[in-house]
Amino acid sequence: MRPEIRLRRVIKKAALPPIMRGDKMSRRLTVFSLAIVVSLGIFFSGCGQKVEKATKATKAAKATKATKVAKGKVILTYGVWAQPAVIPLYEEIIRRFEKKYPGIKVRAQYGSGGPYIEKLKIELVGGSAPDLWMMDGQYVYNFAERGVLKNLTKWFHRDMKRKDYYCMDAVTDEQGRIWAVPYSFQSYALYYNKDLFDAAGLAYPTKEWTWEDMVRAAKKLTRPEVGGKRIGQFGLGGTAFLISAVLARGIRSVEEEGGKLVARYNTPALQEALREYVELRNKDKVIPSQEVLNTLGTSARLFAQGRLGMWLGLYYAVSVIKKDNPGLRYDVALPPRAMVGKMRTGYYVPNIFGITASASWERQQAAWKFIKFFSSYKIQKLFGRKGQGFPFLKRAAQALVKEHRGNPAHLKVFLESIKSTVPYIPSYSEGRTSAYAESQGKAESYLEQAIVGNVSVQAACRQAQRAAQTILDNAK
């Protein structure tokens, strides 16, 4: 046997395994192995040059192989925001993408709900985020401000046409820069249970309904259980119901005035909205309390169970109802008109793709190819059919409405709604928009104290105003 081969075998056998296994005797064996290596090195000193050449040749071969692998496949890490039940849908989309782009390998990282969002926030700030990721559109400007989002303006205008898509205003700042691309959107509608309306002798909601019409109907739909000890049927529930109550007064909790963002929490209109919400929830028992929701489930699930007359909320509830109670007789109408102004009492939220600014150029390009693939007609229709969100490609959304059968009969309402409602977070410059979102979250923590009865409506609004305005004043 050639000496250099024998030497390499002795080194491999004597030195490496204890260290790699983490054995307790690793230090002792390492010293012993080193002695063997030194002795053999002296014995085979005449073979030193051959060993060195062989080692260099091996390293060169491995480097060449690694280079070929890197050139042959770009590894794209992809943060997927999805419930476990729809993971197979994303896996199917990834399979189709990899078939079209064999030079890209997608490694999906699945997560859902708040834990996914919090984890992604930490990863983005810490520099360990996936190359491509999905999230709620309200976080776009916060991330843009931090410098962790790639500016997609140039690529978007080169490869896509703005007029073909919904919700682009929600991801475009005041300077016209595009920081993300939606893959779907959630818009508002008023869901109503036909059986409960029929039993109460009420006419179904129409596009002419006002906020007051909805509240009156909700009170008539509320029914106590036998004995009157607890509410068995609630009249109304909703996603971010208080925001809708504020919009019904023709205002937003934060508005622009003279180039400055001004909080409106301590205004008569907002106090009135909060007071109405507190009374409907605590006094009239029209809206289920948090205690009830903790016991029976979300308000969307209460509606699916037939225990809620109306639900003012987003498109995702269609899939909830289809899963929990496909036989439910229900339909959707446009959100009621505001008491002031021409807008309706709802909002829309785009679900977005973002590309990490620190990702390599090759991975950013691979991520952009995936975004374009996901934005194609076939994939948008596939995604829309599963009820995870309305396609943001207008042609696919309109086809979905045209082909729809069954409940809700008026699915088109979700497309009409986006024309007369507002984005959840307005599109200011990055710093001001992130301040808007932060101030809203802070203010709501104070308003919640009035909702649970710890403080008066007036006190809660004063505290919310001070906290929100402080944040807004410090915005760029």
Coordinates of C-alpha atoms in Angstrom, one line a residue:
M1 CA 0.0 0.0 0.0
R2 CA 1.3 3.5 -0.8
P3 CA 2.6 5.3 2.3
E4 CA 0.6 8.5 1.8
I5 CA -2.7 6.5 1.6
R6 CA -1.8 4.5 4.7
L7 CA -1.0 7.8 6.5
R8 CA -4.4 9.3 5.6
R9 CA -6.2 6.2 6.8
V10 CA -4.4 6.3 10.1
I11 CA -5.2 10.0 10.6
K12 CA -8.9 9.5 9.7
K13 CA -9.2 6.5 12.0
A14 CA -7.3 7.8 15.0
A15 CA -8.1 11.4 15.1
L16 CA -11.5 12.4 13.7
P17 CA -14.2 10.2 15.1
P18 CA -13.8 11.1 18.8
I19 CA -14.0 14.8 18.1
M20 CA -17.0 14.5 15.8
R21 CA -18.9 12.3 18.2
G22 CA -18.2 14.5 21.2
D23 CA -16.9 11.6 23.3
K24 CA -15.9 12.3 26.9
M25 CA -12.5 10.8 26.1
S26 CA -12.0 13.1 23.1
R27 CA -9.2 15.2 24.6
R28 CA -7.2 12.2 25.7
L29 CA -7.6 10.4 22.4
T30 CA -6.8 13.6 20.5
V31 CA -3.4 13.9 22.3
F32 CA -2.8 10.2 21.6
S33 CA -3.8 10.6 18.0
L34 CA -1.5 13.6 17.6
A35 CA 1.4 11.5 18.9
I36 CA 0.7 8.8 16.3
V37 CA 0.5 11.4 13.6
V38 CA 3.8 13.0 14.6
S39 CA 5.6 9.6 14.7
L40 CA 4.2 8.5 11.4
G41 CA 5.0 11.9 9.9
I42 CA 8.7 11.4 10.9
F43 CA 8.6 7.8 9.6
F44 CA 7.1 8.8 6.3
S45 CA 9.0 12.1 6.0
G46 CA 10.1 11.1 2.5
C47 CA 6.5 11.0 1.4
G48 CA 5.6 14.5 2.7
Q49 CA 5.6 16.2 -0.6
K50 CA 3.3 13.5 -2.1
V51 CA 0.8 13.9 0.8
E52 CA 0.7 17.7 0.4
K53 CA 0.1 17.4 -3.3
A54 CA -2.7 14.8 -2.7
T55 CA -4.3 17.1 -0.1
K56 CA -4.3 20.1 -2.4
A57 CA -5.8 18.0 -5.2
T58 CA -8.6 16.8 -2.9
K59 CA -9.4 20.3 -1.8
A60 CA -9.5 21.6 -5.3
A61 CA -11.8 18.8 -6.4
K62 CA -14.2 19.5 -3.6
A63 CA -14.2 23.2 -4.4
T64 CA -14.9 22.6 -8.0
K65 CA -17.8 20.3 -7.1
A66 CA -19.2 22.9 -4.7
T67 CA -19.0 25.5 -7.3
K68 CA -20.9 23.4 -9.8
V69 CA -23.7 22.7 -7.2
A70 CA -24.0 26.4 -6.5
K71 CA -24.1 27.3 -10.1
G72 CA -26.7 24.5 -10.8
K73 CA -29.1 25.4 -8.0
V74 CA -30.1 28.6 -6.2
I75 CA -31.5 27.8 -2.8
L76 CA -34.4 30.1 -2.0
T77 CA -35.6 30.2 1.6
Y78 CA -39.3 31.0 1.7
G79 CA -41.3 32.0 4.9
V80 CA -44.9 30.8 4.4
W81 CA -47.7 32.3 6.5
A82 CA -50.2 29.5 6.5
Q83 CA -52.4 27.3 8.7
P84 CA -51.5 23.6 8.7
A85 CA -54.6 22.7 6.7
V86 CA -53.4 24.7 3.6
I87 CA -49.8 23.7 3.6
P88 CA -50.5 21.1 0.9
L89 CA -51.7 24.0 -1.3
Y90 CA -48.4 25.8 -0.9
E91 CA -46.4 22.6 -1.5
E92 CA -48.2 22.1 -4.8
I93 CA -47.4 25.7 -5.9
I94 CA -43.8 25.2 -4.9
R95 CA -43.6 21.9 -6.9
R96 CA -45.0 23.7 -10.0
F97 CA -42.5 26.5 -9.6
E98 CA -39.5 24.1 -9.3
K99 CA -40.7 22.3 -12.4
K100 CA -40.7 25.5 -14.3
Y101 CA -37.4 26.7 -12.8
P102 CA -35.3 23.6 -12.3
G103 CA -32.3 25.8 -11.3
I104 CA -34.0 27.0 -8.1
K105 CA -34.7 24.9 -5.0
V106 CA -37.3 26.3 -2.6
R107 CA -36.9 25.6 1.1
A108 CA -40.2 26.5 2.8
Q109 CA -40.4 27.5 6.4
Y110 CA -44.0 27.3 7.6
G111 CA -45.7 29.2 10.4
S112 CA -49.1 30.7 11.3
G113 CA -50.7 33.4 13.3
G114 CA -48.9 35.8 15.7
P115 CA -45.9 33.5 16.4
Y116 CA -45.0 33.5 12.7
I117 CA -45.2 37.3 12.5
E118 CA -43.2 37.8 15.7
K119 CA -40.5 35.3 14.6
L120 CA -40.2 37.0 11.2
K121 CA -39.8 40.5 12.9
I122 CA -36.9 39.2 15.0
E123 CA -35.3 37.5 12.0
L124 CA -35.6 40.6 9.8
V125 CA -34.0 42.8 12.4
G126 CA -31.3 40.2 13.2
G127 CA -30.4 39.5 9.6
S128 CA -31.5 35.8 9.6
A129 CA -34.9 36.2 7.7
P130 CA -35.9 34.0 4.8
D131 CA -35.1 35.5 1.3
L132 CA -38.8 35.7 0.5
W133 CA -41.7 35.8 3.0
M134 CA -45.4 36.4 3.3
M135 CA -47.1 38.7 5.8
D136 CA -50.0 41.1 6.5
G137 CA -49.7 44.2 4.4
Q138 CA -50.0 46.6 7.4
Y139 CA -46.3 45.9 8.3
V140 CA -44.9 47.0 4.9
Y141 CA -43.8 50.5 5.8
N142 CA -42.5 49.5 9.2
F143 CA -40.1 47.1 7.6
A144 CA -39.2 49.6 4.8
E145 CA -38.3 52.2 7.4
R146 CA -35.9 49.7 9.0
G147 CA -34.2 49.0 5.7
V148 CA -34.9 45.3 5.7
L149 CA -37.1 45.3 2.6
K150 CA -35.8 45.4 -1.0
N151 CA -37.2 48.2 -3.1
L152 CA -39.2 46.4 -5.9
T153 CA -40.1 49.5 -7.9
K154 CA -37.9 48.9 -10.8
W155 CA -38.6 45.2 -11.2
F156 CA -42.4 45.7 -10.8
H157 CA -42.6 48.4 -13.5
R158 CA -40.4 46.3 -15.8
D159 CA -42.3 43.0 -15.5
M160 CA -45.9 43.9 -14.3
K161 CA -48.6 46.4 -15.1
R162 CA -50.1 48.2 -12.1
K163 CA -53.6 48.5 -13.7
D164 CA -53.8 44.6 -13.7
Y165 CA -53.8 44.3 -9.9
Y166 CA -55.8 45.3 -6.8
C167 CA -54.3 46.9 -3.7
M168 CA -51.1 48.4 -5.2
D169 CA -51.8 51.7 -3.4
A170 CA -51.4 49.9 -0.1
V171 CA -47.8 48.9 -0.9
T172 CA -46.7 52.2 -2.6
D173 CA -45.4 55.1 -0.6
E174 CA -45.8 58.8 -1.2
Q175 CA -42.7 58.8 -3.4
G176 CA -44.1 56.1 -5.6
R177 CA -41.8 53.4 -4.3
I178 CA -43.1 49.9 -4.2
W179 CA -41.9 47.9 -1.2
A180 CA -43.9 44.7 -1.6
V181 CA -46.2 42.9 -3.9
P182 CA -49.6 41.6 -2.8
Y183 CA -50.5 37.9 -3.5
S184 CA -54.1 38.3 -2.3
F185 CA -56.3 40.6 -0.3
Q186 CA -59.0 40.5 2.4
S187 CA -61.9 42.9 2.0
Y188 CA -65.0 43.7 4.1
A189 CA -68.5 42.5 3.8
L190 CA -71.6 42.2 6.0
Y191 CA -72.3 38.4 6.4
Y192 CA -75.9 37.6 7.4
N193 CA -77.7 34.4 8.4
K194 CA -80.8 34.0 6.3
D195 CA -82.6 31.6 8.7
L196 CA -82.2 34.0 11.7
F197 CA -83.4 36.9 9.6
D198 CA -86.4 35.0 8.4
A199 CA -87.2 33.9 12.0
A200 CA -87.1 37.5 13.2
G201 CA -89.2 38.8 10.3
L202 CA -86.4 41.0 9.0
A203 CA -85.6 42.0 5.4
Y204 CA -82.2 41.0 4.2
P205 CA -79.5 43.8 4.1
T206 CA -79.1 45.8 1.0
K207 CA -76.4 48.1 -0.4
E208 CA -78.5 51.0 0.9
W209 CA -78.2 49.9 4.5
T210 CA -76.7 52.5 6.9
W211 CA -74.8 51.8 10.1
E212 CA -78.0 52.6 12.1
D213 CA -80.0 50.1 10.0
M214 CA -77.5 47.4 10.9
V215 CA -77.5 48.2 14.6
R216 CA -81.3 48.2 14.8
A217 CA -81.5 44.8 13.1
A218 CA -78.7 43.4 15.4
K219 CA -80.8 44.2 18.5
K220 CA -83.8 42.4 17.1
L221 CA -81.6 39.4 16.2
T222 CA -80.3 39.0 19.8
R223 CA -82.0 36.3 21.7
P224 CA -81.5 35.0 25.3
E225 CA -81.3 31.3 26.0
V226 CA -84.1 29.6 27.9
G227 CA -84.5 31.2 31.3
G228 CA -82.8 34.4 30.1
K229 CA -79.6 33.6 32.0
R230 CA -77.2 33.9 29.1
I231 CA -77.3 35.0 25.5
G232 CA -77.7 32.1 23.1
Q233 CA -77.9 34.1 19.9
F234 CA -76.0 37.3 19.3
G235 CA -77.0 39.9 16.8
L236 CA -73.7 41.2 15.6
G237 CA -69.9 40.6 15.7
G238 CA -67.0 41.6 13.6
T239 CA -63.3 41.9 12.9
A240 CA -62.0 45.1 14.5
F241 CA -65.6 46.2 15.1
L242 CA -64.5 49.4 16.9
I243 CA -62.6 50.6 13.8
S244 CA -65.8 50.2 11.8
A245 CA -67.8 52.1 14.4
V246 CA -65.3 55.0 14.1
L247 CA -65.4 54.9 10.3
A248 CA -69.2 55.1 10.6
R249 CA -68.7 58.6 12.1
G250 CA -66.8 59.7 9.0
I251 CA -63.4 59.9 10.6
R252 CA -60.3 57.8 11.2
S253 CA -58.6 57.5 14.5
V254 CA -55.5 59.3 13.0
E255 CA -55.8 61.8 10.2
E256 CA -53.5 64.1 8.2
E257 CA -53.8 67.8 8.9
G258 CA -51.4 70.5 7.5
G259 CA -48.8 67.8 6.6
K260 CA -48.9 66.4 10.1
L261 CA -50.5 63.3 11.6
V262 CA -53.1 64.1 14.2
A263 CA -54.7 61.7 16.6
R264 CA -58.5 61.9 16.9
Y265 CA -59.1 59.7 19.9
N266 CA -60.4 62.4 22.2
T267 CA -63.0 63.8 19.8
P268 CA -66.8 63.6 20.3
A269 CA -67.1 61.3 17.3
L270 CA -64.7 58.8 18.6
Q271 CA -66.0 58.9 22.1
E272 CA -69.5 58.3 20.7
A273 CA -68.2 55.3 18.7
L274 CA -66.5 53.8 21.8
R275 CA -69.6 54.4 23.9
E276 CA -71.8 52.7 21.4
Y277 CA -69.5 49.7 21.3
V278 CA -69.4 49.4 25.1
E279 CA -73.2 49.5 25.3
L280 CA -73.8 47.0 22.5
R281 CA -71.3 44.6 24.1
N282 CA -71.9 45.1 27.9
K283 CA -75.4 46.4 28.2
D284 CA -77.5 45.1 25.2
K285 CA -75.4 41.9 24.9
V286 CA -75.7 42.3 21.1
I287 CA -71.9 41.7 20.6
P288 CA -70.3 38.7 22.2
S289 CA -67.8 39.6 25.0
Q290 CA -64.2 38.3 25.0
E291 CA -65.2 35.9 27.7
V292 CA -67.8 34.3 25.4
L293 CA -65.3 34.2 22.6
N294 CA -62.8 32.5 24.8
T295 CA -65.3 29.8 25.5
L296 CA -67.1 29.4 22.2
G297 CA -64.5 30.5 19.6
T298 CA -64.0 33.5 17.4
S299 CA -66.9 35.6 16.2
A300 CA -66.4 34.2 12.7
R301 CA -66.8 30.7 14.1
L302 CA -69.9 31.8 16.1
F303 CA -71.4 32.9 12.8
A304 CA -70.5 29.6 11.2
Q305 CA -72.2 27.8 14.1
G306 CA -75.5 29.8 13.5
R307 CA -75.2 31.7 16.8
L308 CA -74.6 35.1 15.2
G309 CA -77.1 37.0 13.2
M310 CA -74.6 39.2 11.3
W311 CA -70.8 39.3 11.1
L312 CA -69.0 42.4 9.8
G313 CA -65.7 41.1 8.6
L314 CA -63.2 39.9 6.0
Y315 CA -63.3 37.3 3.2
Y316 CA -61.5 34.6 5.1
A317 CA -64.7 33.7 6.9
V318 CA -66.0 32.1 3.7
S319 CA -63.5 29.3 4.1
V320 CA -64.3 29.0 7.9
I321 CA -68.0 28.6 7.1
K322 CA -67.3 26.1 4.3
K323 CA -65.2 24.0 6.7
D324 CA -67.3 24.3 9.9
N325 CA -70.9 24.4 8.5
P326 CA -71.2 24.1 4.7
G327 CA -75.0 23.9 4.9
L328 CA -75.4 27.3 6.5
R329 CA -77.9 29.5 4.7
Y330 CA -76.1 32.8 4.5
D331 CA -75.1 35.6 2.1
V332 CA -73.0 38.7 2.1
A333 CA -73.9 42.4 1.4
L334 CA -71.7 45.5 1.2
P335 CA -70.7 47.0 4.5
P336 CA -73.3 49.6 5.7
R337 CA -72.9 53.2 4.7
A338 CA -71.2 55.6 7.2
M339 CA -73.5 58.0 9.0
V340 CA -71.3 60.8 7.6
G341 CA -69.7 60.9 4.2
K342 CA -69.8 58.5 1.2
M343 CA -67.5 55.8 2.4
R344 CA -68.6 52.4 3.9
T345 CA -67.7 51.1 7.3
G346 CA -64.9 48.7 6.5
Y347 CA -61.4 48.3 5.3
Y348 CA -59.3 46.0 3.2
V349 CA -55.9 44.4 3.9
P350 CA -53.5 43.1 1.3
N351 CA -51.5 40.0 2.1
I352 CA -48.0 40.6 0.7
F353 CA -44.7 39.2 -0.5
G354 CA -41.5 40.8 0.7
I355 CA -37.9 40.2 -0.3
T356 CA -35.2 40.6 2.3
A357 CA -32.8 43.4 1.5
S358 CA -29.8 41.5 2.8
A359 CA -30.4 38.4 0.7
S360 CA -27.8 37.7 -2.1
W361 CA -28.5 39.1 -5.6
E362 CA -29.1 35.6 -6.9
R363 CA -31.6 34.8 -4.2
Q364 CA -33.4 38.1 -4.7
Q365 CA -33.8 37.4 -8.4
A366 CA -35.1 33.9 -7.6
A367 CA -37.5 35.4 -5.1
W368 CA -38.8 37.8 -7.8
K369 CA -39.3 34.9 -10.2
F370 CA -41.4 33.2 -7.5
I371 CA -43.5 36.4 -7.0
K372 CA -44.2 36.6 -10.7
F373 CA -45.0 32.9 -10.8
F374 CA -47.4 33.3 -7.9
S375 CA -49.0 36.3 -9.6
S376 CA -49.8 34.3 -12.8
Y377 CA -53.4 33.7 -13.8
K378 CA -53.4 29.9 -13.0
I379 CA -51.8 30.2 -9.6
Q380 CA -53.9 33.1 -8.6
K381 CA -57.1 31.2 -9.5
L382 CA -55.8 28.1 -7.7
F383 CA -55.1 30.1 -4.6
G384 CA -58.5 31.9 -4.7
R385 CA -60.5 28.7 -5.0
K386 CA -59.1 27.6 -1.7
G387 CA -60.6 30.6 0.0
Q388 CA -57.4 31.9 1.5
G389 CA -57.8 35.3 0.0
F390 CA -59.2 37.1 -3.0
P391 CA -56.7 37.0 -5.9
F392 CA -55.0 40.4 -6.4
L393 CA -54.7 39.7 -10.1
K394 CA -58.0 41.4 -11.3
R395 CA -58.6 38.9 -14.2
A396 CA -58.3 35.9 -11.8
A397 CA -60.5 37.5 -9.2
Q398 CA -63.2 38.3 -11.7
A399 CA -63.0 34.7 -13.1
L400 CA -63.4 33.4 -9.6
V401 CA -66.6 35.4 -9.1
K402 CA -68.0 34.3 -12.4
E403 CA -67.4 30.6 -11.8
H404 CA -68.6 30.6 -8.2
R405 CA -71.5 28.5 -7.2
G406 CA -73.3 28.1 -3.9
N407 CA -73.0 30.3 -0.8
P408 CA -72.4 33.1 -0.6
A409 CA -74.4 33.9 -3.7
H410 CA -73.1 37.5 -4.0
L411 CA -69.4 36.8 -3.8
K412 CA -68.8 39.8 -6.1
V413 CA -69.5 42.0 -3.0
F414 CA -65.9 41.5 -1.9
L415 CA -64.6 43.1 -5.2
E416 CA -67.1 46.0 -4.9
S417 CA -66.3 46.6 -1.3
I418 CA -62.7 47.5 -2.0
K419 CA -63.8 50.5 -4.0
S420 CA -65.7 52.1 -1.2
T421 CA -63.6 51.1 1.9
V422 CA -60.2 52.2 3.1
P423 CA -56.9 50.4 3.5
Y424 CA -56.3 49.3 7.1
I425 CA -53.1 51.3 7.3
P426 CA -53.0 54.4 5.0
S427 CA -50.0 54.9 2.6
Y428 CA -47.9 57.7 4.1
S429 CA -44.1 57.7 3.9
E430 CA -42.5 54.8 5.7
G431 CA -41.7 56.5 9.0
R432 CA -45.2 58.1 9.3
T433 CA -47.0 55.0 8.3
S434 CA -45.2 52.8 10.8
A435 CA -45.9 55.5 13.5
Y436 CA -49.6 55.3 12.5
A437 CA -49.6 51.6 13.1
E438 CA -47.7 51.9 16.4
S439 CA -49.9 54.6 17.7
Q440 CA -53.1 52.7 16.8
G441 CA -51.9 49.6 18.7
K442 CA -50.9 51.7 21.8
A443 CA -54.2 53.7 21.8
E444 CA -56.3 50.5 21.5
S445 CA -54.7 49.2 24.7
Y446 CA -56.2 52.2 26.6
L447 CA -59.6 52.0 24.9
E448 CA -59.8 48.3 25.9
Q449 CA -59.9 49.5 29.6
A450 CA -63.2 51.2 28.9
I451 CA -64.5 48.2 27.0
V452 CA -63.9 45.9 30.1
G453 CA -65.3 48.6 32.5
N454 CA -62.1 49.6 34.3
V455 CA -62.3 53.3 33.3
S456 CA -64.8 55.7 31.8
V457 CA -65.1 56.2 28.0
Q458 CA -63.8 59.8 28.5
A459 CA -60.8 58.8 30.5
A460 CA -59.8 56.0 28.1
C461 CA -60.1 58.4 25.1
R462 CA -57.9 61.0 26.9
Q463 CA -55.2 58.5 27.7
A464 CA -55.3 57.0 24.2
Q465 CA -55.0 60.5 22.7
R466 CA -51.9 61.4 24.7
A467 CA -50.2 58.1 24.0
A468 CA -50.9 58.1 20.3
Q469 CA -50.0 61.8 19.7
T470 CA -46.7 61.3 21.4
I471 CA -45.8 58.5 19.0
L472 CA -47.0 60.5 16.0
D473 CA -45.0 63.6 17.0
N474 CA -41.8 61.6 17.0
A475 CA -42.4 60.2 13.5
K476 CA -40.2 61.3 10.7

